[in-house]
Amino acid sequence: MDLSIHNELAGSNLRAMPTRSRWEVITEWPLNIAAVIFLIAYAIPVANPDAPEWLLLTCEVVVWVTWGLFAVDYVTRFVLAHDKWRFFRSNLVDLAAVVLPMLRPLRLVRLLSLLSILNRTATQRLHGRVVTYTVGAVSLLVVIGALAVTDAERGVPGANIENLGDGFWWAAVTIATVGYGDRFPVSPIGRGVAVALMIGGIALLGVVTATIASWLVQRVADVTEQQEIATREQVDVLASELAEIKNQLATLVARTQFEGELTATGDPVSTG
């Protein structure tokens, strides 16, 4: 299809959408890019708190600017929503990320929107979707958990998660529900992050298990269907062969009867 025609069709489809849906389509990729920028700006001070002052200040400004973009997006979608109560109930995570900016680790919940990209860019095959979504979701949750717990625990008396390396180790064993116990959060926010990461890990494991089970059932159904098709083809071949044998027998019987009649009348029987 010609590119201009494709763009025209896409534009007409976009104009046909409700205002809120049109806003979400237009702002989806810019906001996801802003979320990645936000992640980088948030991670630099957590990973290197002794970075130059100008860099830390720049990161803080970027964090607040991107937070402002998220706030504008939430307010706009709320205003454009026809059922505002339903929108409110369906977007509590976005609301928490917007109205609680002073709790720095909570800002990271906005990054969960990046999971939608993984879901759309995954291959159409179910196995590919499982692999892509699982790897992406686990990686994102580990990064979010490590940054959040390191930020929350730094400087807290009695804390044993002292740097980002400790945070990543703790996040990895927590989401895997292993829990060695050598690293653990002591602050209220850090423990809240731990609970959220545990729930996320268990939920993700359940989703993956259910998806794999569904894939296996589908595979068995496909194999059964292929076997049924092969069986039907074999039955058709046998039926065709039986019909041919039946025709040959009918011909042979008719010829035998004809030869018998000729013999009875005394006419010579040709053997051609």
XYZ file of C-alpha atoms in Angstrom:
272
model
C 0.000 0.000 0.000
C 1.207 3.499 -0.829
C 2.618 5.330 2.207
C 0.406 8.392 1.683
C -2.715 6.209 1.513
C -1.617 4.342 4.652
C -1.062 7.628 6.513
C -4.426 8.944 5.330
C -6.202 5.822 6.579
C -4.355 5.998 9.897
C -5.313 9.652 10.234
C -8.973 8.961 9.498
C -9.012 6.131 12.051
C -7.429 8.421 14.622
C -10.004 11.156 13.992
C -12.800 8.621 14.411
C -11.616 7.736 17.924
C -13.055 9.328 21.086
C -11.078 12.322 22.322
C -9.508 10.490 25.261
C -8.476 7.507 23.110
C -6.993 9.876 20.540
C -5.003 11.613 23.295
C -3.703 8.284 24.615
C -2.621 7.138 21.144
C -0.822 10.416 20.423
C 0.957 10.631 23.790
C 1.709 6.947 24.371
C 5.172 6.773 22.794
C 6.323 10.240 23.965
C 5.348 9.357 27.534
C 7.091 5.982 27.345
C 10.235 7.707 26.082
C 9.868 10.174 28.954
C 9.597 7.197 31.325
C 12.925 5.828 30.073
C 14.548 9.254 30.479
C 13.029 9.429 33.948
C 14.532 6.029 34.808
C 18.001 7.163 33.756
C 17.735 10.452 35.654
C 16.465 8.663 38.746
C 19.095 5.910 38.598
C 22.186 8.115 38.329
C 21.968 9.641 41.845
C 21.017 6.278 43.344
C 23.936 4.494 41.693
C 26.431 7.296 42.310
C 25.400 9.632 45.136
C 28.868 11.230 45.052
C 28.432 12.423 41.455
C 29.152 16.102 40.669
C 26.611 18.503 42.086
C 25.619 19.821 38.653
C 24.830 16.282 37.475
C 22.731 15.521 40.530
C 20.867 18.803 40.087
C 20.275 18.095 36.398
C 18.905 14.660 37.208
C 16.588 16.132 39.821
C 15.279 18.701 37.341
C 14.710 16.005 34.716
C 12.854 13.867 37.266
C 10.532 16.727 38.182
C 9.944 17.734 34.558
C 9.022 14.189 33.560
C 6.841 13.915 36.657
C 5.090 17.088 35.474
C 4.454 15.466 32.085
C 2.924 12.441 33.780
C 0.767 14.688 35.955
C -0.501 16.635 32.928
C -1.248 13.368 31.143
C -3.212 11.999 34.111
C -5.244 15.181 34.582
C -5.979 15.389 30.845
C -7.147 11.784 30.647
C -9.270 12.283 33.770
C -10.948 15.369 32.299
C -11.589 13.618 28.965
C -12.928 10.424 30.579
C -16.706 10.019 30.344
C -16.883 7.724 33.369
C -14.537 9.488 35.757
C -15.136 7.099 38.662
C -14.235 4.122 36.497
C -11.128 5.945 35.253
C -10.157 6.729 38.843
C -10.501 3.083 39.915
C -8.641 1.796 36.865
C -5.629 4.110 37.193
C -4.741 4.051 40.888
C -1.087 3.306 40.138
C -0.794 6.382 37.912
C -2.542 8.437 40.585
C -0.109 7.250 43.266
C 2.852 8.165 41.064
C 1.422 11.653 40.526
C 0.108 12.696 43.953
C 2.949 11.238 46.056
C 6.059 12.674 44.415
C 7.788 13.294 47.730
C 8.130 9.538 48.286
C 10.848 9.077 45.709
C 10.597 5.288 45.264
C 6.892 5.597 44.402
C 7.811 7.603 41.319
C 9.119 4.406 39.777
C 5.649 2.862 39.515
C 5.149 4.987 36.405
C 7.695 2.768 34.660
C 5.256 -0.142 34.749
C 3.625 1.451 31.706
C 6.626 0.180 29.732
C 5.204 -3.334 30.065
C 2.586 -2.372 27.478
C 5.402 -1.895 24.939
C 6.666 -5.407 25.632
C 3.194 -6.804 25.125
C 2.753 -5.076 21.751
C 6.233 -5.655 20.348
C 6.309 -9.350 21.250
C 5.981 -11.782 18.389
C 2.531 -13.039 17.510
C 3.466 -16.614 18.423
C 2.403 -17.496 21.951
C 5.818 -18.922 22.846
C 7.481 -15.715 21.663
C 5.083 -13.578 23.672
C 5.769 -15.586 26.824
C 9.546 -15.314 26.451
C 9.561 -11.618 25.519
C 7.058 -10.530 28.145
C 8.594 -12.626 30.919
C 12.177 -11.517 30.317
C 11.152 -7.886 29.920
C 8.819 -7.822 32.911
C 11.271 -9.567 35.238
C 14.122 -7.283 34.166
C 12.000 -4.164 34.639
C 10.706 -5.241 38.052
C 14.221 -6.104 39.245
C 15.539 -2.710 38.109
C 12.635 -0.859 39.730
C 12.938 -2.857 42.945
C 16.714 -2.421 43.159
C 16.564 1.340 42.605
C 13.627 1.838 44.959
C 15.019 -0.195 47.857
C 18.529 1.278 47.521
C 17.091 4.792 47.536
C 14.856 4.013 50.515
C 17.525 2.250 52.599
C 20.455 4.583 52.032
C 21.368 6.368 55.257
C 18.840 4.485 57.399
C 20.331 3.261 60.729
C 20.895 -0.495 60.677
C 20.401 -0.791 56.916
C 22.368 -3.563 55.187
C 21.479 -2.617 51.605
C 24.180 -0.007 51.177
C 24.653 0.301 47.412
C 23.001 -0.494 44.104
C 24.797 -3.839 43.862
C 23.203 -4.921 47.139
C 19.885 -3.635 45.833
C 20.069 -5.696 42.656
C 21.043 -8.827 44.577
C 18.171 -8.342 47.015
C 15.668 -7.628 44.210
C 16.735 -10.715 42.256
C 16.399 -13.150 45.167
C 13.159 -11.504 46.297
C 11.362 -11.675 42.954
C 12.522 -15.289 42.621
C 10.936 -15.922 46.068
C 14.260 -17.364 47.259
C 14.981 -14.868 50.016
C 18.456 -15.742 51.331
C 18.083 -13.247 54.165
C 21.587 -11.816 53.836
C 20.099 -8.527 52.615
C 16.765 -7.148 53.791
C 15.126 -3.721 54.082
C 14.597 -2.122 57.493
C 12.811 1.119 56.572
C 9.005 1.251 56.155
C 9.291 2.306 52.508
C 11.877 -0.392 51.829
C 9.627 -3.046 53.326
C 6.741 -1.732 51.254
C 8.899 -2.143 48.163
C 9.693 -5.700 49.298
C 6.008 -6.589 49.636
C 5.232 -5.131 46.204
C 8.132 -7.032 44.624
C 7.076 -10.306 46.248
C 3.509 -9.884 45.008
C 4.788 -8.961 41.556
C 7.039 -12.012 41.416
C 4.285 -14.405 42.495
C 1.767 -12.830 40.106
C 4.217 -12.961 37.217
C 5.002 -16.599 37.959
C 1.282 -17.376 37.940
C 0.766 -15.608 34.622
C 3.706 -17.402 33.030
C 2.586 -20.789 34.384
C -0.956 -20.281 33.101
C 0.318 -19.139 29.707
C 2.651 -22.112 29.367
C -0.178 -24.469 30.370
C -2.423 -22.868 27.754
C 0.348 -23.223 25.166
C 0.790 -26.913 25.992
C -2.955 -27.527 25.712
C -2.964 -25.764 22.358
C -0.015 -27.851 21.185
C -1.799 -31.063 22.176
C -4.932 -29.868 20.383
C -2.891 -29.057 17.269
C -1.239 -32.489 17.298
C -4.621 -34.173 17.775
C -6.084 -32.184 14.903
C -3.145 -33.093 12.661
C -3.588 -36.757 13.561
C -7.304 -36.540 12.781
C -6.546 -34.946 9.418
C -4.018 -37.682 8.623
C -6.526 -40.354 9.662
C -9.242 -38.821 7.483
C -6.831 -38.725 4.540
C -5.967 -42.390 5.077
C -9.667 -43.293 5.273
C -10.298 -41.409 2.030
C -7.442 -43.300 0.329
C -8.768 -46.636 1.592
C -12.289 -45.762 0.465
C -10.972 -44.873 -2.983
C -9.026 -48.127 -3.198
C -12.067 -50.134 -2.054
C -14.225 -48.423 -4.676
C -11.669 -49.304 -7.341
C -11.556 -52.939 -6.176
C -15.358 -53.032 -6.181
C -15.445 -51.761 -9.760
C -12.857 -54.325 -10.821
C -14.845 -57.121 -9.145
C -18.043 -55.961 -10.821
C -16.288 -55.967 -14.181
C -14.856 -59.422 -13.535
C -18.251 -60.814 -12.471
C -19.954 -59.333 -15.526
C -17.307 -60.799 -17.814
C -17.586 -64.206 -16.156
C -21.353 -64.194 -16.591
C -21.003 -63.169 -20.222
C -18.504 -65.932 -20.924
C -20.800 -68.427 -19.208
C -23.692 -67.416 -21.418
C -21.567 -67.760 -24.545
C -20.425 -71.204 -23.466
C -24.012 -72.284 -22.867
C -25.068 -71.220 -26.390
C -22.067 -72.916 -27.990
C -20.532 -69.715 -29.315
C -16.757 -69.580 -29.195
C -15.359 -67.482 -26.380
C -12.717 -65.031 -27.329
C -9.836 -64.760 -24.940
C -8.715 -61.317 -26.064
